[in-house]
mmCIF file of C-alpha atoms in Angstrom:
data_model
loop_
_atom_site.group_PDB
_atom_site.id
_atom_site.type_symbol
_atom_site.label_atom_id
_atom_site.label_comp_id
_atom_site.label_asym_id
_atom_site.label_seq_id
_atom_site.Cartn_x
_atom_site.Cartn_y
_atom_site.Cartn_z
ATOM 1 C CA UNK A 1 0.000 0.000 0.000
ATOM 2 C CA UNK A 2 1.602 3.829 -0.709
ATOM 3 C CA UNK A 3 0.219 6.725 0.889
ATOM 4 C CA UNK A 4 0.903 10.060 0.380
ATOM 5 C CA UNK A 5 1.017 13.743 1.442
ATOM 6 C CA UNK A 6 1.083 16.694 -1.294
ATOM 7 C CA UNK A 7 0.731 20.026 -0.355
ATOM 8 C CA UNK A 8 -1.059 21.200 -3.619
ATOM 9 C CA UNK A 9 -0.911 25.207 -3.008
ATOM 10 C CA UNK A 10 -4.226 25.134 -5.103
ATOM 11 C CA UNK A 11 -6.012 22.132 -5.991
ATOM 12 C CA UNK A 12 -8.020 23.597 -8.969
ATOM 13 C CA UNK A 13 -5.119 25.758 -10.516
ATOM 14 C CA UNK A 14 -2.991 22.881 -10.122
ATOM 15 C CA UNK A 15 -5.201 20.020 -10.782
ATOM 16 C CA UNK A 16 -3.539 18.654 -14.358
ATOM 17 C CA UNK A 17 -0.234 18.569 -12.150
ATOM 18 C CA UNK A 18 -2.510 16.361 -9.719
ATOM 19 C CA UNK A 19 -3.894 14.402 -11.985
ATOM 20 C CA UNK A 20 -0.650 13.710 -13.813
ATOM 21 C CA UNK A 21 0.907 12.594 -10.472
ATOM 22 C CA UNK A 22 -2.011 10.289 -9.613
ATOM 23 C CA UNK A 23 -1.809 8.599 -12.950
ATOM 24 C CA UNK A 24 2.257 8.530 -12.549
ATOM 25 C CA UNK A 25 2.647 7.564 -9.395
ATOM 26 C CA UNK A 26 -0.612 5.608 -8.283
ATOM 27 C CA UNK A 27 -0.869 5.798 -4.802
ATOM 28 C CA UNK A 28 -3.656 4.010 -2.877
ATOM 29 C CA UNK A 29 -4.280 7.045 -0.732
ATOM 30 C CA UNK A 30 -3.185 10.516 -0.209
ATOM 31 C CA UNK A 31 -3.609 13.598 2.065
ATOM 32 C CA UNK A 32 -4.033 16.392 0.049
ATOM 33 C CA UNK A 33 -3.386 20.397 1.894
ATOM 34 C CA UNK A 34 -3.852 24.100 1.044
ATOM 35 C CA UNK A 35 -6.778 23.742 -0.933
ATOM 36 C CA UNK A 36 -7.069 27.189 -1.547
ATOM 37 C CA UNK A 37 -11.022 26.255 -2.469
ATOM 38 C CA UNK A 38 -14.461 26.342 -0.591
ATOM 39 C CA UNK A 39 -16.389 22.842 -0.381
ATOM 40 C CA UNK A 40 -18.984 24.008 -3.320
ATOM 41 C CA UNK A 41 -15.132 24.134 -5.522
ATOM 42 C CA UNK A 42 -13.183 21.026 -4.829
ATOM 43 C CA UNK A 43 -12.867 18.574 -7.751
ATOM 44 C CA UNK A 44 -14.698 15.789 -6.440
ATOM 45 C CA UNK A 45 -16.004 14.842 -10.194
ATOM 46 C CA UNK A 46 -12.661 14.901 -11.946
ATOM 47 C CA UNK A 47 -10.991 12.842 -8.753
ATOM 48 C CA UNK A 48 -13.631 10.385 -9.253
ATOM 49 C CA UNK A 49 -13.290 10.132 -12.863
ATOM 50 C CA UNK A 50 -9.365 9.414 -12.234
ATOM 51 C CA UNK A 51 -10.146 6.828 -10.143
ATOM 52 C CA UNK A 52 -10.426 8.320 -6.337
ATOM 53 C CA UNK A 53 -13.126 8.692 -4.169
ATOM 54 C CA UNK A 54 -11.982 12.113 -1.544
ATOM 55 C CA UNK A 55 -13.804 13.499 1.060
ATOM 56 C CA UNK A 56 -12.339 17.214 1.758
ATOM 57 C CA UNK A 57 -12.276 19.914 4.252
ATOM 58 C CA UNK A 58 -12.206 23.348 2.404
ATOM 59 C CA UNK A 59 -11.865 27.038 3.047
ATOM 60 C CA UNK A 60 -12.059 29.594 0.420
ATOM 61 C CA UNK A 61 -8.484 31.218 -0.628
ATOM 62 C CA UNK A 62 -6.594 29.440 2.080
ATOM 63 C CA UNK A 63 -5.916 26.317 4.166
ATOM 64 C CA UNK A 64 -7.839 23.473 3.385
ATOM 65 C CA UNK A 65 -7.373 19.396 3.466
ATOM 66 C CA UNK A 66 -8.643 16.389 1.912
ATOM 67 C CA UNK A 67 -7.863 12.472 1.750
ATOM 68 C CA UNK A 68 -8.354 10.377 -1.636
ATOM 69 C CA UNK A 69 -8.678 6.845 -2.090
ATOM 70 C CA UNK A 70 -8.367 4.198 -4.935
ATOM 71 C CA UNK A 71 -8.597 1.480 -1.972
ATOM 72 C CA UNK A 72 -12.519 2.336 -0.629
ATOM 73 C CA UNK A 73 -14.523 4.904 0.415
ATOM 74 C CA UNK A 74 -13.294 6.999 3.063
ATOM 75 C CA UNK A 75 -14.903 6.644 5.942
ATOM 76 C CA UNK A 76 -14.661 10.259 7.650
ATOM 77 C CA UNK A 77 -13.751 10.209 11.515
ATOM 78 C CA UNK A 78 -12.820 13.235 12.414
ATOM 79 C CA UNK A 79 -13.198 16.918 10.730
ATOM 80 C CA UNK A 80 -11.092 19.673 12.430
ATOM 81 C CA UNK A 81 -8.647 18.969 15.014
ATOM 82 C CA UNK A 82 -9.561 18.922 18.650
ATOM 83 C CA UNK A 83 -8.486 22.027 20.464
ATOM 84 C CA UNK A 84 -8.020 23.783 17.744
ATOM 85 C CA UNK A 85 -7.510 27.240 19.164
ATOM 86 C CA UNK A 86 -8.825 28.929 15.688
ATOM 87 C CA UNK A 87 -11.890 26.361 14.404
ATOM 88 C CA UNK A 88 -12.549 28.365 11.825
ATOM 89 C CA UNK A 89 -9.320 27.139 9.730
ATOM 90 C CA UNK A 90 -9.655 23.919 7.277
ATOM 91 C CA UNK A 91 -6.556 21.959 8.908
ATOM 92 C CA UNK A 92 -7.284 18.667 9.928
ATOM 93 C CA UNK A 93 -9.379 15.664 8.588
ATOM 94 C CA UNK A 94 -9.340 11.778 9.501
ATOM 95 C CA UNK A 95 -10.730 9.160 7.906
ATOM 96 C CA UNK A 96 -10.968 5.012 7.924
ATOM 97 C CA UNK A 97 -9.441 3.457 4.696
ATOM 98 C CA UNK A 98 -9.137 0.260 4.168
ATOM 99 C CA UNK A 99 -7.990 -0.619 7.572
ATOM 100 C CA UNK A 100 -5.661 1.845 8.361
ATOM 101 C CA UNK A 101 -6.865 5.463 10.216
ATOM 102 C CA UNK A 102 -5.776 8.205 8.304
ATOM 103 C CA UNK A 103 -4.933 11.619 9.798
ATOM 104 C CA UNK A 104 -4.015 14.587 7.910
ATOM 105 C CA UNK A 105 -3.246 17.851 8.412
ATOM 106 C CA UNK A 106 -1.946 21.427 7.578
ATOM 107 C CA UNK A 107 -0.121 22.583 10.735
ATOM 108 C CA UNK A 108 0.325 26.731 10.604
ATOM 109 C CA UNK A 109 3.054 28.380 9.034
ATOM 110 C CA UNK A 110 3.342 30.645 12.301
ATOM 111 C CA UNK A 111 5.496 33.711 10.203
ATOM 112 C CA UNK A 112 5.937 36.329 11.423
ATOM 113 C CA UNK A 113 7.428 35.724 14.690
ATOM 114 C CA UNK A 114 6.866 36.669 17.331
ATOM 115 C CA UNK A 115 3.110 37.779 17.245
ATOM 116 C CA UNK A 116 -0.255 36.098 17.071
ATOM 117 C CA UNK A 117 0.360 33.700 14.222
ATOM 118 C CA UNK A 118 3.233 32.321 15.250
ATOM 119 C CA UNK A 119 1.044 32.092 19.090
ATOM 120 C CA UNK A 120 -1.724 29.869 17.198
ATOM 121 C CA UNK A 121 1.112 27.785 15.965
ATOM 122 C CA UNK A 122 2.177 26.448 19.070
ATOM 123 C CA UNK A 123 -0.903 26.133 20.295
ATOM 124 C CA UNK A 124 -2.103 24.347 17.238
ATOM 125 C CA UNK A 125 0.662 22.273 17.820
ATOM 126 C CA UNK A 126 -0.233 21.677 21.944
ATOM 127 C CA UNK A 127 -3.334 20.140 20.268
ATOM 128 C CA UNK A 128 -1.965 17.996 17.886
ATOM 129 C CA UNK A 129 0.281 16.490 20.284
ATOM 130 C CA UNK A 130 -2.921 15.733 23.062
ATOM 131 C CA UNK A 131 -4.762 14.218 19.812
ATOM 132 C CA UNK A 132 -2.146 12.503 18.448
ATOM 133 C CA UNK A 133 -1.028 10.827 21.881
ATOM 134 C CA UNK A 134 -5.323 9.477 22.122
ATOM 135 C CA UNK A 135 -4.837 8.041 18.756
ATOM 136 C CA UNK A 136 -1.875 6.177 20.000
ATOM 137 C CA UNK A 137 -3.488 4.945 23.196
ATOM 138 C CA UNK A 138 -6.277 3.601 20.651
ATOM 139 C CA UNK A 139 -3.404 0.711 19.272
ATOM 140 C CA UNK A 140 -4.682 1.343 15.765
ATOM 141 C CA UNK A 141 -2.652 1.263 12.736
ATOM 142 C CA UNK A 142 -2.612 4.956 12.364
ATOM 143 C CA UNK A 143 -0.509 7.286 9.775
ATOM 144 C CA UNK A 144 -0.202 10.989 10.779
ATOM 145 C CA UNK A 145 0.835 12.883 7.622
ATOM 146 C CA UNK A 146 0.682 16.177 6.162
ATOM 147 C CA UNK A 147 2.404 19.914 6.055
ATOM 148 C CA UNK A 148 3.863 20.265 9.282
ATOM 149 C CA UNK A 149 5.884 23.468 8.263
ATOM 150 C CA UNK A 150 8.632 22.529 10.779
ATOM 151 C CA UNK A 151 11.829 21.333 9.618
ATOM 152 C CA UNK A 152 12.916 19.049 12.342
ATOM 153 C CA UNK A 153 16.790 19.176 12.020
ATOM 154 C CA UNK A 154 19.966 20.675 10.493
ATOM 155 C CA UNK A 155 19.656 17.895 8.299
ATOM 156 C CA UNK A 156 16.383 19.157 6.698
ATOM 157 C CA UNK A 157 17.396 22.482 5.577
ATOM 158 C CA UNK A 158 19.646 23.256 3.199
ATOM 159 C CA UNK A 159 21.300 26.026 4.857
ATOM 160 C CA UNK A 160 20.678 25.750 8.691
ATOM 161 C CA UNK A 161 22.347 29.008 9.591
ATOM 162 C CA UNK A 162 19.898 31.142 7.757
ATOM 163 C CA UNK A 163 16.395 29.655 9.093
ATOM 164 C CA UNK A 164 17.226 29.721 13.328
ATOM 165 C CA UNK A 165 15.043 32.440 13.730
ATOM 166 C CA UNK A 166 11.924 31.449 11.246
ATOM 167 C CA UNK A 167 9.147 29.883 12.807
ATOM 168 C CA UNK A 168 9.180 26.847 10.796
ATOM 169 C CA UNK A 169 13.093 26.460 12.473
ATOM 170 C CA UNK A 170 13.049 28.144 15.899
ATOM 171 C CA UNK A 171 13.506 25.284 19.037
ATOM 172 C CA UNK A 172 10.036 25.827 20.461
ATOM 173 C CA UNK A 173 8.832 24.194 17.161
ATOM 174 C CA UNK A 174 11.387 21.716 16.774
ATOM 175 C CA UNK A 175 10.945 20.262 20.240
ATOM 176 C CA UNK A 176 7.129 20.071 19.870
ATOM 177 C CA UNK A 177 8.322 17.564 16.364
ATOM 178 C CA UNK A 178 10.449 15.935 18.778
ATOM 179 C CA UNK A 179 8.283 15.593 21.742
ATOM 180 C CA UNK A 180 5.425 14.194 18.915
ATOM 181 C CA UNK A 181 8.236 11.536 17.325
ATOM 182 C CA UNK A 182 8.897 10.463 21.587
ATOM 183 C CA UNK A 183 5.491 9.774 22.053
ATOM 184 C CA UNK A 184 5.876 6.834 19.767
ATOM 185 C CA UNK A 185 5.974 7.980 15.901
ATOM 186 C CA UNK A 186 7.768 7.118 13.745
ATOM 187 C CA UNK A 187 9.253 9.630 11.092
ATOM 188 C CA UNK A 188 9.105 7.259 8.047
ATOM 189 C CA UNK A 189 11.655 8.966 5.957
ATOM 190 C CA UNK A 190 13.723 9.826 8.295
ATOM 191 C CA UNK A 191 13.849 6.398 9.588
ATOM 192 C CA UNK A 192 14.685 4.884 6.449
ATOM 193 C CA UNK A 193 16.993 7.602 5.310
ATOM 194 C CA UNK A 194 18.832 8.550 8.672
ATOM 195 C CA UNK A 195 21.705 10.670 7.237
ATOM 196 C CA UNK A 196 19.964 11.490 3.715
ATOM 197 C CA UNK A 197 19.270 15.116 2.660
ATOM 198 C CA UNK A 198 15.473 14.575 1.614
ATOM 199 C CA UNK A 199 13.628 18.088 0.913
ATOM 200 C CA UNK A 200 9.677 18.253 -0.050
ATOM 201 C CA UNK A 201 9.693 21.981 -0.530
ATOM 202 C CA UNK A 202 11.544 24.734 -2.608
ATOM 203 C CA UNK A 203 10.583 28.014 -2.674
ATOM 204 C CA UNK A 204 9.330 29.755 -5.967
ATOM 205 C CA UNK A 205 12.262 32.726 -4.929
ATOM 206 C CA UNK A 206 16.167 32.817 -5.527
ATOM 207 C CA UNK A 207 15.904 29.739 -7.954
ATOM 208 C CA UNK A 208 15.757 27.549 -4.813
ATOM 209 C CA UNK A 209 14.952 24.630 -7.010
ATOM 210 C CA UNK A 210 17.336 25.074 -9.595
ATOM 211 C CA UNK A 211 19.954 25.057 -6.406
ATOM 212 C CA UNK A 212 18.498 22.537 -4.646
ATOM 213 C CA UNK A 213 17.972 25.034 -1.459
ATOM 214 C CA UNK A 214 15.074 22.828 0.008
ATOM 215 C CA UNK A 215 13.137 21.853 3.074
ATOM 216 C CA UNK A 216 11.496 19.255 4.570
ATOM 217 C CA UNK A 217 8.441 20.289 5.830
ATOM 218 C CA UNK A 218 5.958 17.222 4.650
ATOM 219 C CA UNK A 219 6.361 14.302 7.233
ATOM 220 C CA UNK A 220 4.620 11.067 7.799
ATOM 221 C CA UNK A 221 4.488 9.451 11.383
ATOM 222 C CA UNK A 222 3.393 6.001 11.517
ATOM 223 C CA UNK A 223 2.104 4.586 14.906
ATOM 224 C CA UNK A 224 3.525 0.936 15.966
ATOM 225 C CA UNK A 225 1.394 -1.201 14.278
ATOM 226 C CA UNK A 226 1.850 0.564 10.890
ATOM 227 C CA UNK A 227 5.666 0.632 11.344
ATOM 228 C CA UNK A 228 6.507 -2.845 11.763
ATOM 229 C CA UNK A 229 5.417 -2.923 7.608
ATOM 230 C CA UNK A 230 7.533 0.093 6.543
ATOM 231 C CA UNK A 231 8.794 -0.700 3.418
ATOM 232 C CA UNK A 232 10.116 2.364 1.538
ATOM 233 C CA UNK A 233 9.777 6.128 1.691
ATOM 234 C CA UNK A 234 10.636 9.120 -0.675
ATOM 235 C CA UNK A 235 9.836 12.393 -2.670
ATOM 236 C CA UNK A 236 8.612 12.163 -5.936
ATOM 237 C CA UNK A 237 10.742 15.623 -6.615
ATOM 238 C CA UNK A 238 10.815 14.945 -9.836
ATOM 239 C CA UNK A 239 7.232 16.717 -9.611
ATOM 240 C CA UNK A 240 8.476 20.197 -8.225
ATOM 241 C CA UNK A 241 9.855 20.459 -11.674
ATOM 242 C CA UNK A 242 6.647 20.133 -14.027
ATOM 243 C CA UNK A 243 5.044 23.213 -15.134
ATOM 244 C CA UNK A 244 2.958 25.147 -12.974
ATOM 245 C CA UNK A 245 4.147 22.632 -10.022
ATOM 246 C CA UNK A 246 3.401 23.458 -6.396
ATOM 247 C CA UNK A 247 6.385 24.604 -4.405
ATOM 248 C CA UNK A 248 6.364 21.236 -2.024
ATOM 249 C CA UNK A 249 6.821 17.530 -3.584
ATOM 250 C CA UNK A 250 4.820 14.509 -2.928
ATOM 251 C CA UNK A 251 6.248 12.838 -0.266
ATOM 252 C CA UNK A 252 4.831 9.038 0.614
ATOM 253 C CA UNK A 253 5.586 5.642 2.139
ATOM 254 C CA UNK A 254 4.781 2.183 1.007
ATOM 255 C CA UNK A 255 3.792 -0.033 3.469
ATOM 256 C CA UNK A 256 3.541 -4.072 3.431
ATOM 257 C CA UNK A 257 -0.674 -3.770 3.600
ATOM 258 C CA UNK A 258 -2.528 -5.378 0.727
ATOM 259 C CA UNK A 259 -4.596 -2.186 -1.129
ATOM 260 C CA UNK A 260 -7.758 -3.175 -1.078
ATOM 261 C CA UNK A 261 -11.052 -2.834 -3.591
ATOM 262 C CA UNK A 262 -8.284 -1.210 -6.094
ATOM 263 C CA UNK A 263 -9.617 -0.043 -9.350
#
């Protein structure tokens, strides 16, 4: 089974980049974020007609999440994360598919800092951890994945020196990642590419892609019973590249579960 998180930074201007990825790549589910549409606007039709069935969390011009499957229906769970200091933001959906409990998310950017965004970051984050640690109590084979806009290490940043004070970089943030990892998570790509530099996201500025000045900001956590069948993880970056591409590559894991009811 291969899952997968793509921030899309707009699913209907970018949806032939989508839809070229799906076909490519043919993962069995994937956490879509940023949106950038209202419910009445998401793509349900065309994702259907390519062979997923989605279920979606929207929010005109900004944020927004969604979860597609080629494996079953999605059977929604959860919509908005618990705690959620600002409810009003499309960040968080969950969903049943085919026997695994999939969580995804949008965590906020929290720029600048300090000041009130970069306050409903870490509180966003306080909440995520509390939820995160009841999903692990449950003993369910559960994947947390998404945009967590936090680069956990030196290792995930192509120039360390230049991002301490950003909020996606700044300890507060990186200990939350770490305290989230301790509870019991494991950091797929990380765990199968310990030393690697493995970047999701370039920036659209400075020819960051055409240097290879990326980040790693799209993570997926697997609880215990989900990573004892890790089997290989990765970026499609090949994707940044297309025309019109989003600034963040799919990242995804494949996991020794049989997809089921594939089309």
């Amino acid at each position: 089974m291969k899952i997968a998180t793509f921030n899309v930074n707009g699913v209907n201007g970018r949806l032939p980049v989508l839809l070229r990825w799906l076909a490519e790549s043919t993962p069995d589910i994937v956490c879509l974020q940023e949106l950038k549409a209202p419910d009445a606007k998401f793509p349900a039709a065309a994702l259907r007609a390519a062979g997923y069935e989605s279920i979606w969390h929207g929010q005109s011009r900004w944020n927004g999440v969604a979860l597609l499957s080629r494996v079953g229906v999605p059977v929604e769970t959860r919509r908005g994360l618990p705690g959620d200091p600002d409810p009003g933001q499309s960040r968080y959906i969950e969903a049943a598919i085919a026997g695994v409990l999939v969580a995804g998310l949008y965590l906020p950017n929290g720029n600048p800092r300090p000041g009130a965004r970069f306050d409903y970051k870490l509180a966003w984050f306080d909440a995520l951890l509390a939820h995160a640690a009841d999903l692990l109590a449950t003993g369910a084979p559960v994947i947390l994945l998404g945009d967590f806009n936090v680069m956990p290490t030196d290792l995930d940043v192509y120039k360390p020196e230049r991002w301490r004070d950003d909020a996606l970089f700044v300890p507060a943030v990186r200990d939350r990642y770490a305290a989230l990892v301790a509870q019991g998570w494991t950091d797929a790509i990380r765990h199968l590419h310990p030393g690697g530099r493995v970047y999701s996201f370039w920036d659209y500025l400075r020819h960051a892609w055409d240097r290879d000045a990326g980040l790693r900001l799209d993570h997926l956590l697997l609880a215990p019973a989900l990573a004892a069948r890790l089997r290989a993880a990765g970026v499609d970056r090949d994707v940044r590249g297309w025309d019109h591409a989003s600034d963040h590559a799919p990242a995804w894991v494949e996991l020794d579960c049989p997809a089921r009811n594939a089309r």
